[in-house]
mmCIF file of C-alpha atoms and ligand atoms in Angstrom:
data_model
loop_
_atom_site.group_PDB
_atom_site.id
_atom_site.type_symbol
_atom_site.label_atom_id
_atom_site.label_comp_id
_atom_site.label_asym_id
_atom_site.label_seq_id
_atom_site.Cartn_x
_atom_site.Cartn_y
_atom_site.Cartn_z
ATOM 1 C CA UNK A 176 -30.111 -85.636 -25.698
ATOM 2 C CA UNK A 177 -33.431 -83.866 -25.858
ATOM 3 C CA UNK A 178 -32.379 -81.007 -23.574
ATOM 4 C CA UNK A 179 -29.475 -80.106 -25.879
ATOM 5 C CA UNK A 180 -31.870 -79.816 -28.810
ATOM 6 C CA UNK A 181 -34.184 -77.621 -26.744
ATOM 7 C CA UNK A 182 -31.249 -75.366 -25.944
ATOM 8 C CA UNK A 183 -30.211 -75.292 -29.601
ATOM 9 C CA UNK A 184 -33.731 -74.272 -30.674
ATOM 10 C CA UNK A 185 -33.588 -71.322 -28.276
ATOM 11 C CA UNK A 186 -30.146 -70.351 -29.563
ATOM 12 C CA UNK A 187 -31.465 -70.400 -33.120
ATOM 13 C CA UNK A 188 -34.399 -68.197 -32.115
ATOM 14 C CA UNK A 189 -32.354 -65.279 -30.738
ATOM 15 C CA UNK A 190 -30.077 -62.766 -32.465
ATOM 16 C CA UNK A 191 -28.216 -61.781 -29.323
ATOM 17 C CA UNK A 192 -26.858 -64.336 -26.876
ATOM 18 C CA UNK A 193 -25.111 -63.207 -23.707
ATOM 19 C CA UNK A 194 -23.151 -65.806 -21.757
ATOM 20 C CA UNK A 195 -22.509 -65.443 -18.035
ATOM 21 C CA UNK A 196 -20.677 -67.589 -15.439
ATOM 22 C CA UNK A 197 -19.852 -67.429 -11.759
ATOM 23 C CA UNK A 198 -17.990 -64.775 -9.818
ATOM 24 C CA UNK A 199 -14.330 -65.404 -8.976
ATOM 25 C CA UNK A 200 -14.007 -67.466 -12.153
ATOM 26 C CA UNK A 201 -11.860 -70.566 -12.430
ATOM 27 C CA UNK A 202 -10.778 -72.280 -15.666
ATOM 28 C CA UNK A 203 -14.057 -74.227 -15.876
ATOM 29 C CA UNK A 204 -16.196 -71.100 -15.519
ATOM 30 C CA UNK A 205 -14.222 -69.388 -18.275
ATOM 31 C CA UNK A 206 -13.771 -72.558 -20.327
ATOM 32 C CA UNK A 207 -17.480 -73.340 -20.479
ATOM 33 C CA UNK A 208 -18.427 -69.707 -21.083
ATOM 34 C CA UNK A 209 -15.859 -69.066 -23.811
ATOM 35 C CA UNK A 210 -16.031 -72.575 -25.258
ATOM 36 C CA UNK A 211 -19.756 -72.049 -25.808
ATOM 37 C CA UNK A 212 -19.143 -68.576 -27.222
ATOM 38 C CA UNK A 213 -16.600 -69.832 -29.777
ATOM 39 C CA UNK A 214 -18.812 -72.784 -30.674
ATOM 40 C CA UNK A 215 -21.795 -70.539 -31.366
ATOM 41 C CA UNK A 216 -19.731 -67.925 -33.197
ATOM 42 C CA UNK A 217 -18.497 -70.619 -35.561
ATOM 43 C CA UNK A 218 -21.971 -71.881 -36.427
ATOM 44 C CA UNK A 219 -23.996 -68.674 -36.150
ATOM 45 C CA UNK A 220 -21.700 -65.950 -37.532
ATOM 46 C CA UNK A 221 -24.581 -63.482 -37.920
ATOM 47 C CA UNK A 222 -25.600 -63.564 -34.269
ATOM 48 C CA UNK A 223 -24.186 -61.259 -31.566
ATOM 49 C CA UNK A 224 -22.603 -63.546 -29.011
ATOM 50 C CA UNK A 225 -21.022 -61.986 -25.965
ATOM 51 C CA UNK A 226 -19.261 -63.207 -22.848
ATOM 52 C CA UNK A 227 -19.703 -61.020 -19.804
ATOM 53 C CA UNK A 228 -18.092 -60.754 -16.361
ATOM 54 C CA UNK A 229 -15.108 -59.506 -14.432
ATOM 55 C CA UNK A 230 -11.744 -59.971 -16.160
ATOM 56 C CA UNK A 231 -9.888 -62.103 -13.611
ATOM 57 C CA UNK A 232 -6.257 -60.887 -13.944
ATOM 58 C CA UNK A 233 -4.720 -64.294 -13.203
ATOM 59 C CA UNK A 234 -6.732 -65.879 -16.023
ATOM 60 C CA UNK A 235 -6.758 -63.272 -18.788
ATOM 61 C CA UNK A 236 -4.234 -65.481 -20.624
ATOM 62 C CA UNK A 237 -7.147 -67.876 -21.032
ATOM 63 C CA UNK A 238 -10.037 -65.542 -21.792
ATOM 64 C CA UNK A 239 -11.030 -61.904 -21.976
ATOM 65 C CA UNK A 240 -14.588 -60.684 -21.570
ATOM 66 C CA UNK A 241 -16.640 -58.528 -23.940
ATOM 67 C CA UNK A 242 -18.153 -55.160 -23.190
ATOM 68 C CA UNK A 243 -21.885 -55.619 -22.828
ATOM 69 C CA UNK A 244 -24.237 -52.643 -22.712
ATOM 70 C CA UNK A 245 -27.538 -52.680 -20.814
ATOM 71 C CA UNK A 246 -29.326 -52.261 -24.139
ATOM 72 C CA UNK A 247 -27.764 -55.516 -25.420
ATOM 73 C CA UNK A 248 -30.011 -57.434 -23.030
ATOM 74 C CA UNK A 249 -33.161 -56.246 -24.778
ATOM 75 C CA UNK A 250 -34.731 -59.315 -26.348
ATOM 76 C CA UNK A 251 -31.580 -61.361 -25.722
ATOM 77 C CA UNK A 252 -31.076 -64.992 -24.775
ATOM 78 C CA UNK A 253 -28.980 -65.269 -21.617
ATOM 79 C CA UNK A 254 -27.088 -68.474 -20.831
ATOM 80 C CA UNK A 255 -25.403 -68.939 -17.450
ATOM 81 C CA UNK A 256 -22.666 -71.581 -17.265
ATOM 82 C CA UNK A 257 -21.195 -73.338 -14.227
ATOM 83 C CA UNK A 258 -23.184 -71.395 -11.609
ATOM 84 C CA UNK A 259 -25.392 -73.162 -9.073
ATOM 85 C CA UNK A 260 -27.114 -70.168 -7.527
ATOM 86 C CA UNK A 261 -28.162 -66.734 -8.707
ATOM 87 C CA UNK A 262 -26.187 -64.996 -5.932
ATOM 88 C CA UNK A 263 -22.955 -66.268 -7.513
ATOM 89 C CA UNK A 264 -23.723 -65.182 -11.087
ATOM 90 C CA UNK A 265 -21.196 -62.648 -12.299
ATOM 91 C CA UNK A 266 -22.936 -59.576 -13.593
ATOM 92 C CA UNK A 267 -26.316 -59.127 -12.063
ATOM 93 C CA UNK A 268 -27.935 -58.210 -15.368
ATOM 94 C CA UNK A 269 -28.411 -61.924 -16.094
ATOM 95 C CA UNK A 270 -32.177 -61.499 -15.601
ATOM 96 C CA UNK A 271 -32.509 -58.577 -18.012
ATOM 97 C CA UNK A 272 -32.786 -60.731 -21.109
ATOM 98 C CA UNK A 273 -35.843 -62.289 -22.692
ATOM 99 C CA UNK A 274 -35.082 -65.922 -21.837
ATOM 100 C CA UNK A 275 -32.689 -67.507 -19.334
ATOM 101 C CA UNK A 276 -30.920 -70.879 -19.585
ATOM 102 C CA UNK A 277 -28.841 -72.512 -16.846
ATOM 103 C CA UNK A 278 -26.126 -75.031 -17.790
ATOM 104 C CA UNK A 279 -24.403 -76.430 -14.725
ATOM 105 C CA UNK A 280 -22.874 -79.470 -13.046
ATOM 106 C CA UNK A 281 -23.324 -78.455 -9.377
ATOM 107 C CA UNK A 282 -26.175 -79.776 -7.212
ATOM 108 C CA UNK A 283 -29.316 -77.927 -8.277
ATOM 109 C CA UNK A 284 -29.972 -76.156 -4.968
ATOM 110 C CA UNK A 285 -31.217 -72.963 -6.575
ATOM 111 C CA UNK A 286 -33.477 -73.697 -9.513
ATOM 112 C CA UNK A 287 -33.357 -70.670 -11.739
ATOM 113 C CA UNK A 288 -33.896 -70.040 -15.413
ATOM 114 C CA UNK A 289 -36.654 -70.699 -17.927
ATOM 115 C CA UNK A 290 -34.772 -73.808 -18.968
ATOM 116 C CA UNK A 291 -32.129 -75.660 -16.963
ATOM 117 C CA UNK A 292 -29.707 -78.417 -17.861
ATOM 118 C CA UNK A 293 -28.059 -79.657 -14.685
ATOM 119 C CA UNK A 294 -25.857 -82.738 -14.776
ATOM 120 C CA UNK A 295 -24.085 -83.466 -11.504
ATOM 121 C CA UNK A 296 -22.439 -86.499 -13.109
ATOM 122 C CA UNK A 297 -20.432 -84.204 -15.299
ATOM 123 C CA UNK A 298 -16.886 -83.392 -14.169
ATOM 124 C CA UNK A 299 -17.273 -79.817 -15.304
ATOM 125 C CA UNK A 300 -19.493 -77.397 -17.155
ATOM 126 C CA UNK A 301 -16.901 -77.563 -19.926
ATOM 127 C CA UNK A 302 -17.575 -81.282 -20.317
ATOM 128 C CA UNK A 303 -21.271 -80.393 -20.705
ATOM 129 C CA UNK A 304 -20.558 -77.847 -23.441
ATOM 130 C CA UNK A 305 -18.492 -80.462 -25.295
ATOM 131 C CA UNK A 306 -21.409 -82.896 -24.893
ATOM 132 C CA UNK A 307 -23.810 -80.251 -26.160
ATOM 133 C CA UNK A 308 -21.665 -79.802 -29.281
ATOM 134 C CA UNK A 309 -21.590 -83.565 -29.801
ATOM 135 C CA UNK A 310 -25.333 -84.035 -29.260
ATOM 136 C CA UNK A 311 -26.251 -81.235 -31.654
ATOM 137 C CA UNK A 312 -23.651 -82.125 -34.275
ATOM 138 C CA UNK A 313 -21.955 -78.756 -34.049
ATOM 139 C CA UNK A 314 -18.253 -79.242 -34.541
ATOM 140 C CA UNK A 315 -15.933 -77.321 -32.252
ATOM 141 C CA UNK A 316 -13.327 -74.851 -33.393
ATOM 142 C CA UNK A 317 -9.764 -75.350 -32.163
ATOM 143 C CA UNK A 318 -10.191 -72.277 -29.935
ATOM 144 C CA UNK A 319 -13.297 -73.771 -28.338
ATOM 145 C CA UNK A 320 -11.619 -77.146 -27.842
ATOM 146 C CA UNK A 321 -8.672 -75.487 -26.072
ATOM 147 C CA UNK A 322 -10.967 -73.600 -23.692
ATOM 148 C CA UNK A 323 -13.077 -76.669 -22.899
ATOM 149 C CA UNK A 324 -9.947 -78.716 -22.325
ATOM 150 C CA UNK A 325 -8.703 -76.092 -19.864
ATOM 151 C CA UNK A 326 -12.035 -76.229 -18.016
ATOM 152 C CA UNK A 327 -11.992 -80.020 -17.733
ATOM 153 C CA UNK A 328 -8.350 -80.108 -16.616
ATOM 154 C CA UNK A 329 -9.108 -77.396 -14.044
ATOM 155 C CA UNK A 330 -12.193 -78.965 -12.495
ATOM 156 C CA UNK A 331 -10.840 -82.523 -12.419
ATOM 157 C CA UNK A 332 -7.529 -81.444 -10.869
ATOM 158 C CA UNK A 333 -5.820 -82.776 -13.980
ATOM 159 C CA UNK A 334 -8.002 -85.899 -14.121
ATOM 160 C CA UNK A 335 -7.289 -86.789 -10.492
ATOM 161 C CA UNK A 336 -10.660 -86.185 -8.809
ATOM 162 C CA UNK A 337 -13.355 -88.899 -8.628
ATOM 163 C CA UNK A 338 -15.543 -86.837 -10.986
ATOM 164 C CA UNK A 339 -13.207 -87.947 -13.796
ATOM 165 C CA UNK A 340 -15.390 -90.501 -15.575
ATOM 166 C CA UNK A 341 -14.945 -92.650 -18.651
ATOM 167 C CA UNK A 342 -16.942 -90.006 -20.482
ATOM 168 C CA UNK A 343 -14.683 -87.222 -19.201
ATOM 169 C CA UNK A 344 -11.627 -88.985 -20.577
ATOM 170 C CA UNK A 345 -13.339 -89.765 -23.870
ATOM 171 C CA UNK A 346 -14.352 -86.146 -24.315
ATOM 172 C CA UNK A 347 -10.915 -84.883 -23.311
ATOM 173 C CA UNK A 348 -9.380 -87.227 -25.827
ATOM 174 C CA UNK A 349 -11.649 -85.844 -28.584
ATOM 175 C CA UNK A 350 -10.740 -82.299 -27.589
ATOM 176 C CA UNK A 351 -7.055 -83.200 -27.675
ATOM 177 C CA UNK A 352 -7.435 -84.103 -31.369
ATOM 178 C CA UNK A 353 -7.890 -80.428 -32.169
ATOM 179 C CA UNK A 354 -5.101 -78.240 -33.337
ATOM 180 C CA UNK A 355 -3.916 -76.281 -30.321
ATOM 181 C CA UNK A 356 -0.787 -76.347 -28.230
ATOM 182 C CA UNK A 357 -1.798 -78.852 -25.554
ATOM 183 C CA UNK A 358 1.527 -78.905 -23.735
ATOM 184 C CA UNK A 359 1.632 -75.111 -23.615
ATOM 185 C CA UNK A 360 -1.865 -75.140 -22.077
ATOM 186 C CA UNK A 361 -1.088 -77.803 -19.475
ATOM 187 C CA UNK A 362 2.239 -76.189 -18.638
ATOM 188 C CA UNK A 363 0.498 -72.867 -18.081
ATOM 189 C CA UNK A 364 -2.112 -74.519 -15.904
ATOM 190 C CA UNK A 365 0.608 -76.235 -13.889
ATOM 191 C CA UNK A 366 2.752 -73.137 -13.481
ATOM 192 C CA UNK A 367 2.774 -71.141 -10.273
ATOM 193 C CA UNK A 368 4.559 -67.918 -9.491
ATOM 194 C CA UNK A 369 7.368 -67.872 -6.955
ATOM 195 C CA UNK A 370 5.166 -66.006 -4.468
ATOM 196 C CA UNK A 371 2.506 -68.724 -4.699
ATOM 197 C CA UNK A 372 5.195 -71.361 -4.135
ATOM 198 C CA UNK A 373 6.159 -69.473 -0.978
ATOM 199 C CA UNK A 374 2.519 -69.219 0.110
ATOM 200 C CA UNK A 375 2.266 -72.981 -0.371
ATOM 201 C CA UNK A 376 5.213 -73.272 2.012
ATOM 202 C CA UNK A 377 3.271 -71.150 4.520
ATOM 203 C CA UNK A 378 0.230 -73.404 4.148
ATOM 204 C CA UNK A 379 2.253 -76.564 4.842
ATOM 205 C CA UNK A 380 4.062 -74.902 7.751
ATOM 206 C CA UNK A 381 0.881 -73.689 9.425
ATOM 207 C CA UNK A 382 -1.519 -76.516 8.654
ATOM 208 C CA UNK A 383 -3.293 -77.872 11.710
ATOM 209 C CA UNK A 384 -4.298 -81.523 11.337
ATOM 210 C CA UNK A 385 -6.297 -83.444 13.939
ATOM 211 C CA UNK A 386 -5.894 -87.151 14.700
ATOM 212 C CA UNK A 387 -8.623 -88.085 12.190
ATOM 213 C CA UNK A 388 -7.308 -86.041 9.277
ATOM 214 C CA UNK A 389 -9.392 -82.850 9.524
ATOM 215 C CA UNK A 390 -7.100 -79.973 8.602
ATOM 216 C CA UNK A 391 -7.264 -76.208 8.476
ATOM 217 C CA UNK A 392 -5.151 -73.181 7.823
ATOM 218 C CA UNK A 393 -6.036 -69.496 8.075
ATOM 219 C CA UNK A 394 -4.758 -66.903 5.650
ATOM 220 C CA UNK A 395 -5.288 -63.509 7.250
ATOM 221 C CA UNK A 396 -5.135 -60.240 5.353
ATOM 222 C CA UNK A 397 -1.743 -59.771 6.966
ATOM 223 C CA UNK A 398 -0.472 -63.042 5.495
ATOM 224 C CA UNK A 399 -1.955 -62.258 2.065
ATOM 225 C CA UNK A 400 -0.229 -58.888 2.128
ATOM 226 C CA UNK A 401 3.070 -60.337 3.340
ATOM 227 C CA UNK A 402 3.039 -62.796 0.428
ATOM 228 C CA UNK A 403 1.603 -60.175 -1.923
ATOM 229 C CA UNK A 404 -1.249 -62.423 -3.061
ATOM 230 C CA UNK A 405 -4.896 -61.681 -3.756
ATOM 231 C CA UNK A 406 -7.847 -63.742 -2.601
ATOM 232 C CA UNK A 407 -8.275 -65.055 -6.168
ATOM 233 C CA UNK A 408 -4.679 -66.246 -6.259
ATOM 234 C CA UNK A 409 -5.257 -68.519 -3.260
ATOM 235 C CA UNK A 410 -7.010 -70.862 -5.733
ATOM 236 C CA UNK A 411 -3.544 -72.139 -6.618
ATOM 237 C CA UNK A 412 -2.952 -73.563 -3.135
ATOM 238 C CA UNK A 413 -6.406 -74.936 -2.291
ATOM 239 C CA UNK A 414 -5.443 -78.477 -3.272
ATOM 240 C CA UNK A 415 -2.084 -78.438 -1.452
ATOM 241 C CA UNK A 416 -3.196 -79.980 1.895
ATOM 242 C CA UNK A 417 -4.793 -82.889 0.026
ATOM 243 C CA UNK A 418 -1.403 -84.124 -1.094
ATOM 244 C CA UNK A 419 -0.607 -85.065 2.500
ATOM 245 C CA UNK A 420 -1.446 -88.700 3.278
ATOM 246 C CA UNK A 421 -2.809 -88.027 6.771
ATOM 247 C CA UNK A 422 -5.201 -85.287 5.603
ATOM 248 C CA UNK A 423 -8.730 -86.415 4.785
ATOM 249 C CA UNK A 424 -10.596 -83.108 4.519
ATOM 250 C CA UNK A 425 -9.587 -79.506 4.967
ATOM 251 C CA UNK A 426 -10.655 -75.882 5.126
ATOM 252 C CA UNK A 427 -8.691 -72.863 4.021
ATOM 253 C CA UNK A 428 -9.996 -69.762 5.782
ATOM 254 C CA UNK A 429 -9.156 -66.713 3.700
ATOM 255 C CA UNK A 430 -9.778 -63.390 5.417
ATOM 256 C CA UNK A 431 -11.426 -60.856 3.108
ATOM 257 C CA UNK A 432 -10.862 -57.099 3.042
ATOM 258 C CA UNK A 433 -14.153 -56.543 4.921
ATOM 259 C CA UNK A 434 -13.059 -58.876 7.739
ATOM 260 C CA UNK A 435 -15.213 -61.897 6.916
ATOM 261 C CA UNK A 436 -13.711 -65.230 5.826
ATOM 262 C CA UNK A 437 -14.122 -67.091 2.579
ATOM 263 C CA UNK A 438 -13.798 -70.736 3.540
ATOM 264 C CA UNK A 439 -12.569 -73.055 0.814
ATOM 265 C CA UNK A 440 -13.517 -76.623 1.720
ATOM 266 C CA UNK A 441 -12.173 -79.794 0.170
ATOM 267 C CA UNK A 442 -12.459 -83.480 1.028
ATOM 268 C CA UNK A 443 -11.114 -86.756 -0.278
ATOM 269 C CA UNK A 444 -14.095 -88.955 0.698
ATOM 270 C CA UNK A 445 -16.590 -87.461 3.175
ATOM 271 C CA UNK A 446 -19.077 -84.949 1.704
ATOM 272 C CA UNK A 447 -18.509 -81.466 3.120
ATOM 273 C CA UNK A 448 -21.126 -79.449 1.220
ATOM 274 C CA UNK A 449 -23.567 -79.825 4.140
ATOM 275 C CA UNK A 450 -21.201 -77.766 6.292
ATOM 276 C CA UNK A 451 -20.859 -75.231 3.462
ATOM 277 C CA UNK A 452 -24.638 -74.880 3.193
ATOM 278 C CA UNK A 453 -24.931 -74.261 6.953
ATOM 279 C CA UNK A 454 -22.479 -71.386 6.594
ATOM 280 C CA UNK A 455 -23.709 -69.253 3.721
ATOM 281 C CA UNK A 456 -22.252 -71.366 0.957
ATOM 282 C CA UNK A 457 -22.618 -74.562 -1.000
ATOM 283 C CA UNK A 458 -21.010 -76.538 -3.760
ATOM 284 C CA UNK A 459 -20.017 -80.068 -4.664
ATOM 285 C CA UNK A 460 -19.851 -82.902 -2.116
ATOM 286 C CA UNK A 461 -16.035 -82.858 -2.179
ATOM 287 C CA UNK A 462 -15.343 -79.219 -3.131
ATOM 288 C CA UNK A 463 -17.378 -76.449 -1.551
ATOM 289 C CA UNK A 464 -17.165 -72.910 -0.325
ATOM 290 C CA UNK A 465 -18.612 -71.176 2.730
ATOM 291 C CA UNK A 466 -18.523 -67.776 4.387
ATOM 292 C CA UNK A 467 -17.712 -67.149 8.024
ATOM 293 C CA UNK A 468 -18.394 -63.910 9.804
ATOM 294 C CA UNK A 469 -16.324 -64.280 12.991
ATOM 295 C CA UNK A 470 -13.422 -66.156 14.549
ATOM 296 C CA UNK A 471 -16.006 -68.105 16.570
ATOM 297 C CA UNK A 472 -17.698 -69.210 13.364
ATOM 298 C CA UNK A 473 -14.289 -70.286 12.007
ATOM 299 C CA UNK A 474 -13.877 -72.490 15.093
ATOM 300 C CA UNK A 475 -17.398 -73.820 14.686
ATOM 301 C CA UNK A 476 -16.774 -74.748 11.047
ATOM 302 C CA UNK A 477 -13.531 -76.523 11.934
ATOM 303 C CA UNK A 478 -15.327 -78.374 14.726
ATOM 304 C CA UNK A 479 -18.027 -79.471 12.270
ATOM 305 C CA UNK A 480 -15.346 -80.700 9.880
ATOM 306 C CA UNK A 481 -13.673 -82.624 12.696
ATOM 307 C CA UNK A 482 -16.994 -84.199 13.658
ATOM 308 C CA UNK A 483 -17.674 -85.185 10.067
ATOM 309 C CA UNK A 484 -14.453 -87.087 9.625
ATOM 310 C CA UNK A 485 -14.640 -88.569 13.140
ATOM 311 C CA UNK A 486 -18.117 -89.960 12.532
ATOM 312 C CA UNK A 487 -17.457 -91.171 8.993
HETATM 313 P P1 AMP B 507 -13.778 -72.552 -4.428
HETATM 314 O O1 AMP B 507 -13.156 -72.929 -3.145
HETATM 315 O O2 AMP B 507 -14.153 -71.110 -4.479
HETATM 316 O O3 AMP B 507 -12.971 -73.016 -5.588
HETATM 317 O O4 AMP B 507 -15.176 -73.295 -4.516
HETATM 318 C C1 AMP B 507 -15.327 -74.666 -4.762
HETATM 319 C C2 AMP B 507 -16.739 -74.940 -5.169
HETATM 320 O O5 AMP B 507 -17.588 -74.582 -4.099
HETATM 321 C C3 AMP B 507 -17.208 -74.130 -6.335
HETATM 322 O O6 AMP B 507 -17.139 -74.868 -7.519
HETATM 323 C C4 AMP B 507 -18.635 -73.808 -6.010
HETATM 324 O O7 AMP B 507 -19.421 -74.862 -6.469
HETATM 325 C C5 AMP B 507 -18.737 -73.901 -4.546
HETATM 326 N N1 AMP B 507 -18.851 -72.636 -3.826
HETATM 327 C C6 AMP B 507 -17.832 -71.853 -3.385
HETATM 328 N N2 AMP B 507 -18.293 -70.790 -2.717
HETATM 329 C C7 AMP B 507 -19.643 -70.879 -2.716
HETATM 330 C C8 AMP B 507 -20.704 -70.084 -2.185
HETATM 331 N N3 AMP B 507 -20.472 -68.982 -1.486
HETATM 332 N N4 AMP B 507 -21.973 -70.493 -2.403
HETATM 333 C C9 AMP B 507 -22.222 -71.625 -3.084
HETATM 334 N N5 AMP B 507 -21.269 -72.429 -3.599
HETATM 335 C C10 AMP B 507 -19.992 -72.066 -3.432
#
């Protein structure tokens, strides 16, 4: 793949490479970021390769970030993984380097970077990093393979979502050949705390489902506090409504500390990213995020979801 070789040429040309990813990271954001970091460290031991961003407490078992000084950006190559739009890039210094590369699998709504590799057919950004390694003949370390595997498992919902292609499974199988504790990784990714299990109970108890399968639940600050969970931890229950046979698409409205709502949207068949885009968000056709700034807007979003599934 020509684009991979173009990216490799840029990597070769810079001494410092700083790798970013999106805010509120998930395993794919961290997997692609750290998988790329370990890959490059293995093959370019003399370069300074850093991963930057907030250390998400629920995922520090998977990856920890480096300290990056402002001065590190001078003359650096910056690579942003798994992030569709600049507003969602974690650490706003991403534009302080000399050259910017975007590697992403979301729809290319915000075209940024001096060079962009966007592949919406890829299950995950981690799958793209594994492809990059394959295309450029750079073999992966076991560390890198573990991180990329975590990213693919995360973004495919353990190979359940339609984005799981023949290629995804082939790449995952190659990654699995590496020497790391696969069952420990999958067990960790499948483990939830007792409080999250209880929150899941709340979600099932309070889920509103219309006659066509449009569902919603609201998690207010009060609920989050009662269950002692953070906004980031709600990631663990986003898929829960989808396990119900009568649910076709759903929104989880998570009240933020400032009073606005982060709306996590998921769908089994009908694309919902149009609704996300109308409400200060975006994302994949079947997994998107929006922001709502009032209870009225919450109602409006739910109505739009109901209309979508009704007219599908
Ligand atoms: P989440 O519910 O946060 O896991 O988000 C699911 C997907 O929606 C992510 O992979 C992003 O592609 C996208 N997404 C979430 N929030 C936003 C946003 N505010 N703007 C654009 N895309 C978003």
